[in-house]
mmCIF file of C-alpha atoms in Angstrom:
data_model
loop_
_atom_site.group_PDB
_atom_site.id
_atom_site.type_symbol
_atom_site.label_atom_id
_atom_site.label_comp_id
_atom_site.label_asym_id
_atom_site.label_seq_id
_atom_site.Cartn_x
_atom_site.Cartn_y
_atom_site.Cartn_z
ATOM 1 C CA MET A 1 101.012 -218.742 -27.701
ATOM 2 C CA LYS A 2 99.601 -219.344 -31.197
ATOM 3 C CA LYS A 3 102.159 -222.096 -31.797
ATOM 4 C CA THR A 4 101.258 -223.786 -28.491
ATOM 5 C CA TRP A 5 97.555 -223.715 -29.337
ATOM 6 C CA LEU A 6 98.159 -225.226 -32.776
ATOM 7 C CA THR A 7 100.195 -227.992 -31.152
ATOM 8 C CA ILE A 8 97.356 -228.797 -28.764
ATOM 9 C CA VAL A 9 94.837 -228.859 -31.605
ATOM 10 C CA ALA A 10 97.078 -231.144 -33.629
ATOM 11 C CA CYS A 11 97.417 -233.465 -30.662
ATOM 12 C CA LEU A 12 93.690 -233.643 -30.071
ATOM 13 C CA PHE A 13 93.139 -234.724 -33.666
ATOM 14 C CA THR A 14 95.697 -237.516 -33.748
ATOM 15 C CA VAL A 15 94.469 -241.104 -33.884
ATOM 16 C CA SER A 16 95.122 -241.784 -30.204
ATOM 17 C CA CYS A 17 93.210 -238.684 -29.123
ATOM 18 C CA SER A 18 90.406 -238.634 -31.652
ATOM 19 C CA THR A 19 87.622 -239.191 -29.126
ATOM 20 C CA SER A 20 88.987 -237.576 -25.957
ATOM 21 C CA PRO A 21 92.250 -235.997 -24.766
ATOM 22 C CA THR A 22 93.849 -238.911 -22.920
ATOM 23 C CA PRO A 23 96.537 -238.283 -20.278
ATOM 24 C CA ASP A 24 99.350 -239.483 -22.564
ATOM 25 C CA CYS A 25 98.155 -237.181 -25.332
ATOM 26 C CA ILE A 26 97.977 -234.145 -23.058
ATOM 27 C CA TYR A 27 101.335 -234.897 -21.444
ATOM 28 C CA ASN A 28 103.052 -235.373 -24.800
ATOM 29 C CA CYS A 29 101.716 -232.007 -25.971
ATOM 30 C CA ALA A 30 103.071 -230.193 -22.929
ATOM 31 C CA PRO A 31 105.868 -227.649 -23.431
ATOM 32 C CA SER A 32 109.123 -229.532 -22.930
ATOM 33 C CA THR A 33 111.531 -228.718 -20.135
ATOM 34 C CA ASN A 34 114.586 -230.507 -18.813
ATOM 35 C CA ILE A 35 114.461 -229.085 -15.311
ATOM 36 C CA GLY A 36 113.941 -231.903 -12.826
ATOM 37 C CA ASN A 37 112.214 -234.027 -15.472
ATOM 38 C CA ASN A 38 113.599 -237.447 -14.504
ATOM 39 C CA ASN A 39 112.856 -238.516 -18.103
ATOM 40 C CA ASN A 40 109.179 -238.850 -17.209
ATOM 41 C CA ASN A 41 106.664 -237.848 -19.879
ATOM 42 C CA ASN A 42 103.999 -237.208 -17.255
ATOM 43 C CA ASN A 43 105.177 -233.634 -16.773
ATOM 44 C CA PHE A 44 102.071 -232.164 -15.148
ATOM 45 C CA GLY A 45 103.992 -229.154 -13.853
ATOM 46 C CA ALA A 46 104.880 -228.033 -17.389
ATOM 47 C CA LEU A 47 101.309 -228.105 -18.695
ATOM 48 C CA THR A 48 99.557 -224.888 -19.552
ATOM 49 C CA GLU A 49 96.526 -224.044 -17.433
ATOM 50 C CA SER A 50 94.180 -225.189 -20.204
ATOM 51 C CA GLN A 51 96.072 -228.479 -20.597
ATOM 52 C CA ARG A 52 96.113 -229.078 -16.853
ATOM 53 C CA GLN A 53 92.381 -228.481 -16.659
ATOM 54 C CA ALA A 54 91.814 -230.759 -19.653
ATOM 55 C CA LEU A 55 93.672 -233.556 -17.874
ATOM 56 C CA LEU A 56 91.676 -233.087 -14.663
ATOM 57 C CA ASN A 57 88.450 -233.013 -16.670
ATOM 58 C CA TYR A 58 89.446 -236.254 -18.381
ATOM 59 C CA LEU A 59 90.182 -237.875 -15.014
ATOM 60 C CA GLU A 60 86.818 -236.726 -13.667
ATOM 61 C CA SER A 61 84.915 -238.015 -16.707
ATOM 62 C CA GLN A 62 86.543 -241.457 -16.528
ATOM 63 C CA VAL A 63 85.885 -241.788 -12.790
ATOM 64 C CA LYS A 64 82.250 -240.735 -13.074
ATOM 65 C CA LYS A 65 81.688 -243.328 -15.803
ATOM 66 C CA GLN A 66 82.572 -246.012 -13.279
ATOM 67 C CA TRP A 67 81.464 -244.528 -9.953
ATOM 68 C CA GLY A 68 78.625 -242.187 -10.868
ATOM 69 C CA ASP A 69 78.419 -238.425 -10.433
ATOM 70 C CA ASP A 70 77.958 -238.601 -6.652
ATOM 71 C CA ASN A 71 81.081 -240.633 -5.929
ATOM 72 C CA TYR A 72 83.797 -238.682 -7.706
ATOM 73 C CA LEU A 73 86.827 -238.169 -5.480
ATOM 74 C CA GLN A 74 89.989 -236.285 -6.380
ATOM 75 C CA ALA A 75 93.361 -235.950 -4.679
ATOM 76 C CA GLY A 76 93.822 -232.841 -2.550
ATOM 77 C CA LYS A 77 96.165 -231.174 -0.092
ATOM 78 C CA HIS A 78 95.333 -233.438 2.850
ATOM 79 C CA ARG A 79 93.946 -236.336 0.853
ATOM 80 C CA TYR A 80 95.616 -238.954 -1.333
ATOM 81 C CA VAL A 81 93.481 -240.451 -4.088
ATOM 82 C CA LYS A 82 94.793 -242.909 -6.680
ATOM 83 C CA TYR A 83 92.786 -244.832 -9.270
ATOM 84 C CA PHE A 84 93.602 -248.221 -10.773
ATOM 85 C CA ASP A 85 92.158 -250.752 -13.195
ATOM 86 C CA GLY A 86 90.411 -248.519 -15.712
ATOM 87 C CA TYR A 87 89.357 -246.131 -12.915
ATOM 88 C CA ARG A 88 87.195 -248.873 -11.367
ATOM 89 C CA THR A 89 89.341 -249.163 -8.227
ATOM 90 C CA ARG A 90 90.705 -246.467 -5.945
ATOM 91 C CA ALA A 91 92.745 -245.856 -2.822
ATOM 92 C CA HIS A 92 91.842 -242.916 -0.604
ATOM 93 C CA ILE A 93 93.943 -241.799 2.376
ATOM 94 C CA ASP A 94 92.434 -239.201 4.697
ATOM 95 C CA PHE A 95 95.513 -237.823 6.437
ATOM 96 C CA ASP A 96 93.622 -235.526 8.785
ATOM 97 C CA ASN A 97 91.530 -238.367 10.231
ATOM 98 C CA GLY A 98 93.984 -241.234 9.846
ATOM 99 C CA LYS A 99 91.802 -243.414 7.620
ATOM 100 C CA ILE A 100 92.566 -245.449 4.502
ATOM 101 C CA TYR A 101 89.799 -246.646 2.193
ATOM 102 C CA VAL A 102 90.439 -249.054 -0.679
ATOM 103 C CA SER A 103 87.407 -249.624 -2.896
ATOM 104 C CA THR A 104 86.420 -251.171 -6.208
ATOM 105 C CA VAL A 105 83.311 -251.148 -8.368
ATOM 106 C CA THR A 106 84.512 -253.868 -10.695
ATOM 107 C CA GLN A 107 82.079 -256.776 -10.872
ATOM 108 C CA HIS A 108 84.638 -259.258 -12.233
ATOM 109 C CA ALA A 109 86.671 -260.857 -9.441
ATOM 110 C CA PRO A 110 86.342 -257.826 -7.141
ATOM 111 C CA GLN A 111 88.205 -259.457 -4.252
ATOM 112 C CA HIS A 112 91.246 -260.185 -6.427
ATOM 113 C CA THR A 113 91.238 -256.602 -7.704
ATOM 114 C CA LEU A 114 90.827 -255.246 -4.196
ATOM 115 C CA LYS A 115 93.727 -257.309 -2.864
ATOM 116 C CA LYS A 116 96.099 -255.951 -5.480
ATOM 117 C CA ALA A 117 95.013 -252.370 -4.761
ATOM 118 C CA ILE A 118 95.463 -252.855 -1.003
ATOM 119 C CA GLU A 119 98.977 -254.200 -1.545
ATOM 120 C CA GLU A 120 99.963 -251.333 -3.837
ATOM 121 C CA THR A 121 98.582 -248.772 -1.394
ATOM 122 C CA LEU A 122 100.338 -250.209 1.646
ATOM 123 C CA LEU A 123 103.645 -250.456 -0.236
ATOM 124 C CA MET A 124 103.462 -247.213 -2.243
ATOM 125 C CA PRO A 125 106.912 -245.573 -2.413
ATOM 126 C CA ALA A 126 108.053 -242.721 -0.203
ATOM 127 C CA ASP A 127 109.023 -240.779 -3.342
ATOM 128 C CA PRO A 128 105.778 -239.523 -4.947
ATOM 129 C CA SER A 129 107.561 -238.651 -8.188
ATOM 130 C CA GLN A 130 107.369 -242.380 -9.029
ATOM 131 C CA VAL A 131 103.566 -242.417 -8.891
ATOM 132 C CA ASP A 132 101.191 -240.918 -11.459
ATOM 133 C CA ILE A 133 98.155 -239.979 -9.399
ATOM 134 C CA PHE A 134 96.450 -238.452 -12.447
ATOM 135 C CA SER A 135 96.031 -241.762 -14.280
ATOM 136 C CA ASP A 136 95.015 -245.360 -13.512
ATOM 137 C CA LYS A 137 98.555 -246.729 -13.935
ATOM 138 C CA SER A 138 99.885 -249.240 -11.408
ATOM 139 C CA ILE A 139 102.258 -248.131 -8.655
ATOM 140 C CA PRO A 140 105.916 -249.272 -8.830
ATOM 141 C CA LEU A 141 106.677 -251.078 -5.583
ATOM 142 C CA ASN A 142 110.281 -250.270 -4.804
ATOM 143 C CA GLY A 143 112.158 -248.668 -1.960
ATOM 144 C CA LYS A 144 110.901 -247.888 1.504
ATOM 145 C CA PRO A 145 107.078 -247.712 1.687
ATOM 146 C CA PHE A 146 105.715 -244.281 2.508
ATOM 147 C CA LEU A 147 103.186 -245.727 4.990
ATOM 148 C CA LEU A 148 105.788 -247.787 6.869
ATOM 149 C CA GLY A 149 105.079 -247.309 10.584
ATOM 150 C CA GLN A 150 101.819 -245.477 9.935
ATOM 151 C CA VAL A 151 99.831 -248.701 9.543
ATOM 152 C CA LYS A 152 100.027 -251.948 11.538
ATOM 153 C CA ASP A 153 98.669 -255.241 10.252
ATOM 154 C CA HIS A 154 96.335 -257.657 12.082
ATOM 155 C CA GLN A 155 99.380 -258.976 13.979
ATOM 156 C CA ASN A 156 100.379 -255.431 14.993
ATOM 157 C CA GLN A 157 103.427 -255.524 12.696
ATOM 158 C CA ASN A 158 104.820 -252.917 10.336
ATOM 159 C CA ILE A 159 104.178 -253.576 6.654
ATOM 160 C CA GLN A 160 107.355 -253.359 4.588
ATOM 161 C CA TRP A 161 107.392 -256.419 2.349
ATOM 162 C CA PRO A 162 104.980 -257.743 -0.299
ATOM 163 C CA TRP A 163 104.335 -261.013 1.532
ATOM 164 C CA ARG A 164 103.153 -259.203 4.665
ATOM 165 C CA ALA A 165 101.046 -256.759 2.662
ATOM 166 C CA GLY A 166 99.478 -259.742 0.890
ATOM 167 C CA GLN A 167 98.697 -261.484 4.167
ATOM 168 C CA TYR A 168 97.106 -258.356 5.581
ATOM 169 C CA ALA A 169 95.075 -257.842 2.398
ATOM 170 C CA ASP A 170 93.776 -261.427 2.675
ATOM 171 C CA TYR A 171 92.829 -260.800 6.316
ATOM 172 C CA LEU A 172 91.008 -257.563 5.497
ATOM 173 C CA ILE A 173 89.042 -259.118 2.649
ATOM 174 C CA ALA A 174 88.109 -262.168 4.733
ATOM 175 C CA ASN A 175 87.126 -260.217 7.869
ATOM 176 C CA LYS A 176 86.547 -256.538 7.046
ATOM 177 C CA LEU A 177 85.056 -256.492 3.555
ATOM 178 C CA LYS A 178 82.042 -254.215 3.199
ATOM 179 C CA THR A 179 79.699 -253.370 0.337
ATOM 180 C CA GLN A 180 77.748 -250.286 -0.630
ATOM 181 C CA GLN A 181 75.147 -249.822 -3.316
ATOM 182 C CA LEU A 182 76.012 -247.008 -5.664
ATOM 183 C CA GLN A 183 74.173 -245.414 -8.531
ATOM 184 C CA ARG A 184 75.943 -247.710 -10.975
ATOM 185 C CA GLY A 185 76.309 -250.944 -9.023
ATOM 186 C CA THR A 186 77.975 -252.369 -5.954
ATOM 187 C CA ALA A 187 81.162 -251.046 -4.396
ATOM 188 C CA TYR A 188 83.387 -253.407 -2.395
ATOM 189 C CA TYR A 189 85.705 -251.774 0.104
ATOM 190 C CA VAL A 190 87.822 -252.094 3.231
ATOM 191 C CA GLU A 191 88.640 -249.424 5.792
ATOM 192 C CA ILE A 192 92.052 -249.334 7.463
ATOM 193 C CA ASN A 193 92.872 -247.319 10.581
ATOM 194 C CA MET A 194 96.243 -245.632 10.713
ATOM 195 C CA VAL A 195 98.176 -245.671 14.002
ATOM 196 C CA ALA A 196 97.384 -242.984 16.561
ATOM 197 C CA ASP A 197 100.671 -241.132 15.973
ATOM 198 C CA HIS A 198 100.616 -241.326 12.161
ATOM 199 C CA LEU A 199 101.145 -237.561 11.864
ATOM 200 C CA GLU A 200 104.251 -237.695 14.066
ATOM 201 C CA GLN A 201 105.517 -240.644 12.008
ATOM 202 C CA ARG A 202 105.349 -238.498 8.875
ATOM 203 C CA GLU A 203 106.932 -235.527 10.620
ATOM 204 C CA TYR A 204 109.871 -237.710 11.595
ATOM 205 C CA GLN A 205 110.435 -238.753 7.962
ATOM 206 C CA TYR A 206 111.255 -235.178 6.983
ATOM 207 C CA ALA A 207 113.115 -233.946 10.077
ATOM 208 C CA ASP A 208 116.566 -234.018 8.452
ATOM 209 C CA LEU A 209 115.340 -232.323 5.270
ATOM 210 C CA ILE A 210 113.674 -229.550 7.265
ATOM 211 C CA ARG A 211 116.731 -229.069 9.460
ATOM 212 C CA GLN A 212 119.018 -228.780 6.444
ATOM 213 C CA ALA A 213 116.733 -226.351 4.599
ATOM 214 C CA ALA A 214 116.313 -224.172 7.698
ATOM 215 C CA LYS A 215 120.075 -223.904 8.065
ATOM 216 C CA ARG A 216 120.632 -223.361 4.324
ATOM 217 C CA TYR A 217 118.232 -220.415 4.078
ATOM 218 C CA ASP A 218 118.249 -219.090 7.670
ATOM 219 C CA ILE A 219 114.555 -219.825 8.218
ATOM 220 C CA ASP A 220 113.181 -221.124 11.531
ATOM 221 C CA GLU A 221 112.641 -224.890 11.612
ATOM 222 C CA ASP A 222 109.405 -224.405 13.531
ATOM 223 C CA LEU A 223 108.048 -222.237 10.750
ATOM 224 C CA ILE A 224 108.803 -224.853 8.093
ATOM 225 C CA TYR A 225 107.127 -227.565 10.180
ATOM 226 C CA ALA A 226 104.082 -225.341 10.670
ATOM 227 C CA ILE A 227 103.821 -224.576 6.954
ATOM 228 C CA VAL A 228 104.071 -228.262 5.994
ATOM 229 C CA LYS A 229 101.422 -229.232 8.539
ATOM 230 C CA THR A 230 99.110 -226.461 7.351
ATOM 231 C CA GLU A 231 99.631 -227.052 3.649
ATOM 232 C CA SER A 232 99.631 -230.845 3.447
ATOM 233 C CA SER A 233 99.458 -232.529 6.851
ATOM 234 C CA PHE A 234 102.854 -233.992 5.847
ATOM 235 C CA ASN A 235 101.350 -235.616 2.750
ATOM 236 C CA PRO A 236 104.073 -235.605 0.049
ATOM 237 C CA TYR A 237 101.463 -236.504 -2.590
ATOM 238 C CA ALA A 238 99.473 -233.316 -1.911
ATOM 239 C CA VAL A 239 98.005 -231.419 -4.866
ATOM 240 C CA SER A 240 95.663 -228.447 -5.084
ATOM 241 C CA HIS A 241 93.205 -227.024 -7.591
ATOM 242 C CA ALA A 242 95.619 -224.105 -8.029
ATOM 243 C CA GLY A 243 98.311 -226.456 -9.321
ATOM 244 C CA ALA A 244 100.484 -226.609 -6.179
ATOM 245 C CA TYR A 245 102.443 -229.762 -5.375
ATOM 246 C CA GLY A 246 104.002 -231.589 -2.468
ATOM 247 C CA LEU A 247 104.629 -231.027 1.198
ATOM 248 C CA MET A 248 104.893 -227.227 1.059
ATOM 249 C CA GLN A 249 102.411 -226.840 -1.828
ATOM 250 C CA VAL A 250 104.714 -225.052 -4.265
ATOM 251 C CA ILE A 251 103.182 -223.675 -7.471
ATOM 252 C CA PRO A 252 105.684 -224.229 -10.320
ATOM 253 C CA LYS A 253 104.923 -221.047 -12.278
ATOM 254 C CA THR A 254 105.074 -218.638 -9.332
ATOM 255 C CA ALA A 255 107.108 -219.598 -6.265
ATOM 256 C CA GLY A 256 108.879 -222.382 -8.160
ATOM 257 C CA ALA A 257 109.888 -220.069 -11.001
ATOM 258 C CA ASP A 258 111.100 -217.420 -8.530
ATOM 259 C CA VAL A 259 113.308 -219.928 -6.726
ATOM 260 C CA PHE A 260 114.790 -221.276 -9.953
ATOM 261 C CA ASN A 261 115.437 -217.760 -11.261
ATOM 262 C CA LEU A 262 116.498 -215.895 -8.114
ATOM 263 C CA VAL A 263 118.107 -218.601 -5.967
ATOM 264 C CA LYS A 264 119.109 -221.538 -8.159
ATOM 265 C CA ASN A 265 120.040 -219.523 -11.280
ATOM 266 C CA LYS A 266 118.208 -222.072 -13.420
ATOM 267 C CA PRO A 267 115.973 -221.372 -16.409
ATOM 268 C CA GLY A 268 112.394 -222.585 -16.628
ATOM 269 C CA ILE A 269 110.170 -223.899 -13.863
ATOM 270 C CA PRO A 270 110.243 -227.018 -11.671
ATOM 271 C CA THR A 271 108.246 -229.980 -12.908
ATOM 272 C CA LYS A 272 105.657 -231.996 -11.024
ATOM 273 C CA GLU A 273 108.230 -234.764 -10.528
ATOM 274 C CA TYR A 274 110.759 -232.296 -9.140
ATOM 275 C CA LEU A 275 108.295 -230.846 -6.631
ATOM 276 C CA PHE A 276 106.857 -234.213 -5.614
ATOM 277 C CA ASN A 277 110.349 -235.183 -4.444
ATOM 278 C CA PRO A 278 110.274 -234.303 -0.704
ATOM 279 C CA ALA A 279 113.862 -232.993 -0.604
ATOM 280 C CA ASN A 280 113.280 -230.710 -3.593
ATOM 281 C CA ASN A 281 109.929 -229.553 -2.292
ATOM 282 C CA ILE A 282 111.141 -228.581 1.169
ATOM 283 C CA ASP A 283 114.183 -226.897 -0.342
ATOM 284 C CA THR A 284 112.059 -224.932 -2.825
ATOM 285 C CA GLY A 285 109.402 -223.890 -0.297
ATOM 286 C CA THR A 286 112.029 -222.760 2.203
ATOM 287 C CA ALA A 287 113.981 -220.942 -0.521
ATOM 288 C CA TYR A 288 110.821 -219.021 -1.350
ATOM 289 C CA PHE A 289 110.652 -217.855 2.271
ATOM 290 C CA TYR A 290 114.239 -216.669 1.807
ATOM 291 C CA ILE A 291 113.078 -214.613 -1.193
ATOM 292 C CA LEU A 292 110.166 -213.168 0.751
ATOM 293 C CA LYS A 293 112.417 -212.286 3.674
ATOM 294 C CA ASN A 294 115.319 -210.788 1.737
ATOM 295 C CA ARG A 295 113.717 -209.416 -1.421
ATOM 296 C CA TYR A 296 109.961 -208.881 -1.566
ATOM 297 C CA LEU A 297 109.534 -207.930 2.096
ATOM 298 C CA LYS A 298 113.050 -206.690 2.884
ATOM 299 C CA GLU A 299 111.735 -203.188 3.699
ATOM 300 C CA VAL A 300 109.587 -204.482 6.568
ATOM 301 C CA GLN A 301 111.403 -203.219 9.630
ATOM 302 C CA HIS A 302 110.119 -204.996 12.745
ATOM 303 C CA PRO A 303 111.187 -208.683 12.856
ATOM 304 C CA THR A 304 107.844 -209.845 14.262
ATOM 305 C CA THR A 305 105.960 -207.879 11.638
ATOM 306 C CA LYS A 306 108.197 -209.362 8.955
ATOM 307 C CA HIS A 307 107.427 -212.832 10.301
ATOM 308 C CA TYR A 308 103.687 -212.198 10.018
ATOM 309 C CA THR A 309 103.950 -210.758 6.527
ATOM 310 C CA MET A 310 106.129 -213.615 5.289
ATOM 311 C CA ILE A 311 103.584 -216.200 6.386
ATOM 312 C CA SER A 312 100.719 -214.263 4.899
ATOM 313 C CA ALA A 313 102.607 -213.717 1.632
ATOM 314 C CA TYR A 314 103.412 -217.419 1.325
ATOM 315 C CA ASN A 315 99.685 -218.049 0.986
ATOM 316 C CA GLY A 316 98.246 -214.899 -0.557
ATOM 317 C CA GLY A 317 101.255 -213.299 -2.224
ATOM 318 C CA THR A 318 103.194 -210.141 -1.393
ATOM 319 C CA GLY A 319 100.624 -208.100 -3.309
ATOM 320 C CA GLY A 320 97.869 -209.352 -1.034
ATOM 321 C CA VAL A 321 99.846 -208.361 2.056
ATOM 322 C CA LEU A 322 100.448 -204.820 0.807
ATOM 323 C CA ALA A 323 96.883 -204.428 -0.475
ATOM 324 C CA THR A 324 95.736 -204.954 3.106
ATOM 325 C CA PHE A 325 97.220 -201.572 3.996
ATOM 326 C CA ASP A 326 96.961 -199.455 0.823
ATOM 327 C CA THR A 327 96.352 -199.821 -2.901
ATOM 328 C CA ASP A 328 99.680 -198.089 -3.575
ATOM 329 C CA ARG A 329 102.530 -200.475 -2.746
ATOM 330 C CA LYS A 330 104.988 -197.826 -1.581
ATOM 331 C CA GLN A 331 102.433 -196.203 0.682
ATOM 332 C CA ALA A 332 101.381 -199.626 1.946
ATOM 333 C CA MET A 333 104.927 -200.336 3.107
ATOM 334 C CA VAL A 334 105.098 -196.959 4.847
ATOM 335 C CA ASP A 335 101.793 -197.573 6.615
ATOM 336 C CA LEU A 336 102.799 -201.118 7.571
ATOM 337 C CA ASN A 337 106.058 -199.960 9.162
ATOM 338 C CA GLN A 338 104.214 -197.364 11.249
ATOM 339 C CA LEU A 339 102.123 -200.046 12.941
ATOM 340 C CA GLN A 340 102.958 -202.264 15.891
ATOM 341 C CA PRO A 341 103.200 -206.035 15.190
ATOM 342 C CA ASN A 342 99.893 -206.721 16.945
ATOM 343 C CA GLN A 343 98.211 -204.127 14.727
ATOM 344 C CA VAL A 344 99.696 -205.721 11.607
ATOM 345 C CA TYR A 345 98.500 -209.119 12.790
ATOM 346 C CA TRP A 346 94.976 -207.763 13.324
ATOM 347 C CA ALA A 347 94.933 -206.222 9.855
ATOM 348 C CA LEU A 348 96.196 -209.362 8.116
ATOM 349 C CA THR A 349 93.677 -211.578 9.915
ATOM 350 C CA ASN A 350 90.730 -209.208 9.475
ATOM 351 C CA LYS A 351 91.300 -207.008 6.420
ATOM 352 C CA HIS A 352 93.351 -209.093 3.998
ATOM 353 C CA PRO A 353 91.561 -209.199 0.596
ATOM 354 C CA LYS A 354 91.412 -213.028 0.683
ATOM 355 C CA ALA A 355 89.487 -214.837 3.411
ATOM 356 C CA GLU A 356 91.757 -217.890 3.094
ATOM 357 C CA ALA A 357 94.833 -215.756 3.778
ATOM 358 C CA ARG A 358 93.186 -214.259 6.883
ATOM 359 C CA ARG A 359 92.675 -217.745 8.343
ATOM 360 C CA TYR A 360 96.059 -218.963 7.125
ATOM 361 C CA LEU A 361 98.188 -216.666 9.269
ATOM 362 C CA GLU A 362 96.375 -217.623 12.450
ATOM 363 C CA LYS A 363 96.557 -221.352 11.660
ATOM 364 C CA VAL A 364 100.283 -221.337 10.875
ATOM 365 C CA LEU A 365 101.161 -219.366 14.003
ATOM 366 C CA ASN A 366 99.157 -221.775 16.169
ATOM 367 C CA PHE A 367 100.965 -224.757 14.653
ATOM 368 C CA GLN A 368 104.307 -222.993 15.064
ATOM 369 C CA LYS A 369 103.646 -222.600 18.779
ATOM 370 C CA GLU A 370 102.969 -226.336 18.994
ATOM 371 C CA PHE A 371 106.312 -227.158 17.358
ATOM 372 C CA GLU A 372 108.169 -224.638 19.502
ATOM 373 C CA ALA A 373 106.846 -226.390 22.583
ATOM 374 C CA MET A 374 108.042 -229.834 21.441
#
């Protein structure tokens, strides 16, 4: 720990980081790991908590310099946010409401800047590991676009190629451009509606991956679908304040480490790049359910009760599940097994120590019923 701290201090006092801890500086000071690294220095998953917070604080400070304190927006579980052009331009996708907003506060050729940002957003890759959402770096436009089929242009066509994205950007700027006065100047923006079935379009993208993971770990497909919908609304770029990544919101140092250690027999923890890859993320999240089912909650006797406790533990941990019934873990398991499934459900949705976990179980089960009916 002392060595890590000295490394961070040394980094912060190098020439490139003399005024503030830039993303490259923080990334380069992160503990190295070769697991799922893809030779990418932007290894957010390997950062310590203090380094991760330093990077987020840097991002916030740079955005507020350009947008003002009231217009800071950060990526989340159901929301994609990416900054460009010195943090003066941003793309925001609201997956729950099917809206895309591309905005800029640059005062030099704002329409040109906006066009480029629209094109990069519409053509952003389906593999989030290629995109650094924690910096203002440009997006590499290669492979199948993630939003393909989820957005139609002004001619009601899918947007797969740069020329069509450019045409649609020109149309939006000519016909849909809006302005808003902010604390620090004028914002120029366009709003794009996603297609009505955008959620189903994203679900379809991951059907094979979910089917394979369900079979690999003997976990119900409907449960995996319900978890992904709850955690990210099928947003592969999802991040959380707790440091969880991807479709199933896996935290590298907890669930990710358990899967590497107990299932994959790998050292270390998965990186951000590893978990942003949809195939890896679904595999890791489903493998963690396998651990819950066959290790941490293996003593739960009734299958329905086990189902409830697995879902609750995925969000609030096994310790939170057991603490619902008794402070002593062994006694908690005894008490839990003496209850009927409906009694366990009531306890987990009313007495769980964390309010989020109480709501989580109900939400996942409701979504699972929807997928079972499909």
